[in-house]
């Protein structure tokens, strides 16, 4: 019974912000959409997720109420389309950078023809260039 009473008394905390900072009547639609997009970026909303799964991250932010329900969904759809491509490009660039760093590490390591990968991994295993390249090296080609 005590556990139940404690659960009932607990009140959720909400962030307090300036009420005048996000006044819907004083902002144009473009400004409100820009603030909504900034909120999505600030809350790290995934571009590969659904509206329902990401709603809990943004619903308590005051910028969430700047747009109507329909406008929110349209702004979210536009956000995920543009952000998905940005994330793909970032991922490709990260893989490319990791490969380049790993190639520089190999060039710097002065390997001989008798060197093995396990010797190389033992010597340079703690190097961040080596660690960053592991997902690229461990590609399964059997599938």
PDB file of C-alpha atoms in Angstrom:
ATOM      1  CA  UNK A   1       0.000   0.000   0.000  1.00  0.00           C
ATOM      2  CA  UNK A   2       2.854   2.412   0.760  1.00  0.00           C
ATOM      3  CA  UNK A   3       4.424   1.813  -2.638  1.00  0.00           C
ATOM      4  CA  UNK A   4       1.131   2.694  -4.318  1.00  0.00           C
ATOM      5  CA  UNK A   5       0.789   5.890  -2.287  1.00  0.00           C
ATOM      6  CA  UNK A   6       4.288   6.994  -3.212  1.00  0.00           C
ATOM      7  CA  UNK A   7       3.610   6.372  -6.910  1.00  0.00           C
ATOM      8  CA  UNK A   8       0.402   8.393  -6.818  1.00  0.00           C
ATOM      9  CA  UNK A   9       2.043  11.350  -5.059  1.00  0.00           C
ATOM     10  CA  UNK A  10       4.981  11.539  -7.452  1.00  0.00           C
ATOM     11  CA  UNK A  11       4.497  14.341  -9.949  1.00  0.00           C
ATOM     12  CA  UNK A  12       6.315  14.486 -13.283  1.00  0.00           C
ATOM     13  CA  UNK A  13       8.761  17.339 -13.621  1.00  0.00           C
ATOM     14  CA  UNK A  14       8.624  19.641 -16.595  1.00  0.00           C
ATOM     15  CA  UNK A  15      11.200  22.119 -17.816  1.00  0.00           C
ATOM     16  CA  UNK A  16      10.365  25.743 -17.124  1.00  0.00           C
ATOM     17  CA  UNK A  17      11.045  28.129 -19.972  1.00  0.00           C
ATOM     18  CA  UNK A  18      10.225  31.719 -20.726  1.00  0.00           C
ATOM     19  CA  UNK A  19       6.603  31.865 -21.911  1.00  0.00           C
ATOM     20  CA  UNK A  20       7.235  34.895 -24.154  1.00  0.00           C
ATOM     21  CA  UNK A  21      10.174  33.303 -26.001  1.00  0.00           C
ATOM     22  CA  UNK A  22       7.957  30.950 -28.027  1.00  0.00           C
ATOM     23  CA  UNK A  23       4.839  33.029 -28.535  1.00  0.00           C
ATOM     24  CA  UNK A  24       2.956  31.515 -31.455  1.00  0.00           C
ATOM     25  CA  UNK A  25       1.104  34.728 -32.308  1.00  0.00           C
ATOM     26  CA  UNK A  26       4.309  36.784 -32.660  1.00  0.00           C
ATOM     27  CA  UNK A  27       6.125  34.375 -34.992  1.00  0.00           C
ATOM     28  CA  UNK A  28       5.631  33.706 -38.686  1.00  0.00           C
ATOM     29  CA  UNK A  29       5.005  30.186 -39.959  1.00  0.00           C
ATOM     30  CA  UNK A  30       8.580  29.920 -41.292  1.00  0.00           C
ATOM     31  CA  UNK A  31      10.026  30.939 -37.924  1.00  0.00           C
ATOM     32  CA  UNK A  32       7.825  28.423 -36.106  1.00  0.00           C
ATOM     33  CA  UNK A  33       8.838  25.669 -38.538  1.00  0.00           C
ATOM     34  CA  UNK A  34      12.495  26.612 -38.055  1.00  0.00           C
ATOM     35  CA  UNK A  35      12.130  26.418 -34.280  1.00  0.00           C
ATOM     36  CA  UNK A  36      10.380  23.042 -34.612  1.00  0.00           C
ATOM     37  CA  UNK A  37      13.218  21.733 -36.783  1.00  0.00           C
ATOM     38  CA  UNK A  38      15.782  23.047 -34.283  1.00  0.00           C
ATOM     39  CA  UNK A  39      13.894  21.241 -31.535  1.00  0.00           C
ATOM     40  CA  UNK A  40      14.036  17.989 -33.501  1.00  0.00           C
ATOM     41  CA  UNK A  41      17.795  18.403 -33.933  1.00  0.00           C
ATOM     42  CA  UNK A  42      18.298  19.350 -30.266  1.00  0.00           C
ATOM     43  CA  UNK A  43      16.325  16.333 -29.072  1.00  0.00           C
ATOM     44  CA  UNK A  44      18.317  14.062 -31.437  1.00  0.00           C
ATOM     45  CA  UNK A  45      15.290  12.663 -33.218  1.00  0.00           C
ATOM     46  CA  UNK A  46      16.293   9.804 -35.502  1.00  0.00           C
ATOM     47  CA  UNK A  47      15.589  10.203 -39.180  1.00  0.00           C
ATOM     48  CA  UNK A  48      14.966   6.463 -39.464  1.00  0.00           C
ATOM     49  CA  UNK A  49      12.237   6.245 -36.830  1.00  0.00           C
ATOM     50  CA  UNK A  50       8.492   6.830 -36.841  1.00  0.00           C
ATOM     51  CA  UNK A  51       6.567   9.790 -35.464  1.00  0.00           C
ATOM     52  CA  UNK A  52       4.998   7.669 -32.715  1.00  0.00           C
ATOM     53  CA  UNK A  53       8.349   6.315 -31.503  1.00  0.00           C
ATOM     54  CA  UNK A  54       9.957   9.767 -31.336  1.00  0.00           C
ATOM     55  CA  UNK A  55       6.994  11.639 -29.873  1.00  0.00           C
ATOM     56  CA  UNK A  56       8.011  11.042 -26.254  1.00  0.00           C
ATOM     57  CA  UNK A  57      11.278  12.928 -26.857  1.00  0.00           C
ATOM     58  CA  UNK A  58       9.636  16.129 -28.049  1.00  0.00           C
ATOM     59  CA  UNK A  59       6.147  16.384 -26.568  1.00  0.00           C
ATOM     60  CA  UNK A  60       7.220  18.277 -23.413  1.00  0.00           C
ATOM     61  CA  UNK A  61       9.283  20.864 -25.266  1.00  0.00           C
ATOM     62  CA  UNK A  62       7.507  24.250 -25.547  1.00  0.00           C
ATOM     63  CA  UNK A  63       8.496  24.488 -29.227  1.00  0.00           C
ATOM     64  CA  UNK A  64       6.314  21.427 -29.896  1.00  0.00           C
ATOM     65  CA  UNK A  65       3.169  23.563 -29.523  1.00  0.00           C
ATOM     66  CA  UNK A  66       4.266  26.196 -32.037  1.00  0.00           C
ATOM     67  CA  UNK A  67       2.648  24.242 -34.892  1.00  0.00           C
ATOM     68  CA  UNK A  68      -0.750  22.616 -35.226  1.00  0.00           C
ATOM     69  CA  UNK A  69      -0.997  18.817 -35.319  1.00  0.00           C
ATOM     70  CA  UNK A  70      -1.099  18.649 -39.113  1.00  0.00           C
ATOM     71  CA  UNK A  71       1.748  21.156 -39.479  1.00  0.00           C
ATOM     72  CA  UNK A  72       3.846  19.166 -36.979  1.00  0.00           C
ATOM     73  CA  UNK A  73       3.503  15.966 -38.963  1.00  0.00           C
ATOM     74  CA  UNK A  74       4.321  17.728 -42.239  1.00  0.00           C
ATOM     75  CA  UNK A  75       7.356  19.407 -40.680  1.00  0.00           C
ATOM     76  CA  UNK A  76       8.471  16.068 -39.221  1.00  0.00           C
ATOM     77  CA  UNK A  77       8.143  14.324 -42.601  1.00  0.00           C
ATOM     78  CA  UNK A  78      10.173  17.067 -44.287  1.00  0.00           C
ATOM     79  CA  UNK A  79      12.769  16.832 -41.498  1.00  0.00           C
ATOM     80  CA  UNK A  80      13.246  13.072 -41.784  1.00  0.00           C
ATOM     81  CA  UNK A  81      13.575  13.222 -45.565  1.00  0.00           C
ATOM     82  CA  UNK A  82      16.341  15.812 -45.424  1.00  0.00           C
ATOM     83  CA  UNK A  83      17.974  14.409 -42.285  1.00  0.00           C
ATOM     84  CA  UNK A  84      18.047  10.815 -43.586  1.00  0.00           C
ATOM     85  CA  UNK A  85      20.179  11.855 -46.546  1.00  0.00           C
ATOM     86  CA  UNK A  86      22.428  13.930 -44.273  1.00  0.00           C
ATOM     87  CA  UNK A  87      22.930  10.953 -41.950  1.00  0.00           C
ATOM     88  CA  UNK A  88      23.776   8.666 -44.883  1.00  0.00           C
ATOM     89  CA  UNK A  89      26.373  11.138 -46.148  1.00  0.00           C
ATOM     90  CA  UNK A  90      27.842  11.520 -42.643  1.00  0.00           C
ATOM     91  CA  UNK A  91      28.086   7.738 -42.282  1.00  0.00           C
ATOM     92  CA  UNK A  92      29.811   7.370 -45.660  1.00  0.00           C
ATOM     93  CA  UNK A  93      32.264  10.135 -44.797  1.00  0.00           C
ATOM     94  CA  UNK A  94      33.008   8.584 -41.409  1.00  0.00           C
ATOM     95  CA  UNK A  95      33.752   5.198 -43.010  1.00  0.00           C
ATOM     96  CA  UNK A  96      35.937   6.884 -45.621  1.00  0.00           C
ATOM     97  CA  UNK A  97      37.851   8.809 -42.935  1.00  0.00           C
ATOM     98  CA  UNK A  98      38.331   5.630 -40.885  1.00  0.00           C
ATOM     99  CA  UNK A  99      39.735   3.815 -43.915  1.00  0.00           C
ATOM    100  CA  UNK A 100      42.148   6.645 -44.661  1.00  0.00           C
ATOM    101  CA  UNK A 101      43.322   6.759 -41.036  1.00  0.00           C
ATOM    102  CA  UNK A 102      43.812   2.984 -41.042  1.00  0.00           C
ATOM    103  CA  UNK A 103      45.825   3.144 -44.276  1.00  0.00           C
ATOM    104  CA  UNK A 104      48.053   5.827 -42.721  1.00  0.00           C
ATOM    105  CA  UNK A 105      48.495   3.608 -39.662  1.00  0.00           C
ATOM    106  CA  UNK A 106      49.570   0.702 -41.872  1.00  0.00           C
ATOM    107  CA  UNK A 107      52.023   2.916 -43.766  1.00  0.00           C
ATOM    108  CA  UNK A 108      53.440   4.251 -40.509  1.00  0.00           C
ATOM    109  CA  UNK A 109      53.796   0.802 -38.899  1.00  0.00           C
ATOM    110  CA  UNK A 110      56.650  -0.420 -41.138  1.00  0.00           C
ATOM    111  CA  UNK A 111      55.346  -3.933 -41.758  1.00  0.00           C
ATOM    112  CA  UNK A 112      57.443  -6.695 -43.273  1.00  0.00           C
ATOM    113  CA  UNK A 113      56.381  -9.548 -45.538  1.00  0.00           C
ATOM    114  CA  UNK A 114      56.403 -11.875 -42.532  1.00  0.00           C
ATOM    115  CA  UNK A 115      54.053  -9.711 -40.486  1.00  0.00           C
ATOM    116  CA  UNK A 116      50.666 -11.167 -39.575  1.00  0.00           C
ATOM    117  CA  UNK A 117      47.442  -9.401 -38.786  1.00  0.00           C
ATOM    118  CA  UNK A 118      47.454 -10.726 -35.214  1.00  0.00           C
ATOM    119  CA  UNK A 119      50.927  -9.233 -34.629  1.00  0.00           C
ATOM    120  CA  UNK A 120      49.742  -5.952 -36.099  1.00  0.00           C
ATOM    121  CA  UNK A 121      46.561  -6.025 -34.009  1.00  0.00           C
ATOM    122  CA  UNK A 122      48.505  -6.786 -30.858  1.00  0.00           C
ATOM    123  CA  UNK A 123      50.887  -3.898 -31.468  1.00  0.00           C
ATOM    124  CA  UNK A 124      48.328  -1.281 -32.603  1.00  0.00           C
ATOM    125  CA  UNK A 125      45.093  -2.629 -31.062  1.00  0.00           C
ATOM    126  CA  UNK A 126      44.686   0.295 -28.679  1.00  0.00           C
ATOM    127  CA  UNK A 127      45.184   2.937 -31.354  1.00  0.00           C
ATOM    128  CA  UNK A 128      41.892   4.768 -32.096  1.00  0.00           C
ATOM    129  CA  UNK A 129      42.637   4.563 -35.839  1.00  0.00           C
ATOM    130  CA  UNK A 130      42.685   0.778 -35.549  1.00  0.00           C
ATOM    131  CA  UNK A 131      39.562   0.641 -33.382  1.00  0.00           C
ATOM    132  CA  UNK A 132      37.648   2.961 -35.713  1.00  0.00           C
ATOM    133  CA  UNK A 133      38.371   0.762 -38.712  1.00  0.00           C
ATOM    134  CA  UNK A 134      37.218  -2.547 -37.196  1.00  0.00           C
ATOM    135  CA  UNK A 135      33.592  -2.408 -38.428  1.00  0.00           C
ATOM    136  CA  UNK A 136      34.902  -1.722 -41.923  1.00  0.00           C
ATOM    137  CA  UNK A 137      37.355  -4.634 -41.750  1.00  0.00           C
ATOM    138  CA  UNK A 138      34.903  -7.149 -40.297  1.00  0.00           C
ATOM    139  CA  UNK A 139      32.478  -7.265 -43.217  1.00  0.00           C
ATOM    140  CA  UNK A 140      30.847 -10.675 -43.609  1.00  0.00           C
ATOM    141  CA  UNK A 141      31.159 -11.764 -47.250  1.00  0.00           C
ATOM    142  CA  UNK A 142      29.462 -15.155 -46.793  1.00  0.00           C
ATOM    143  CA  UNK A 143      25.928 -13.764 -46.880  1.00  0.00           C
TER     144      UNK A 143
END
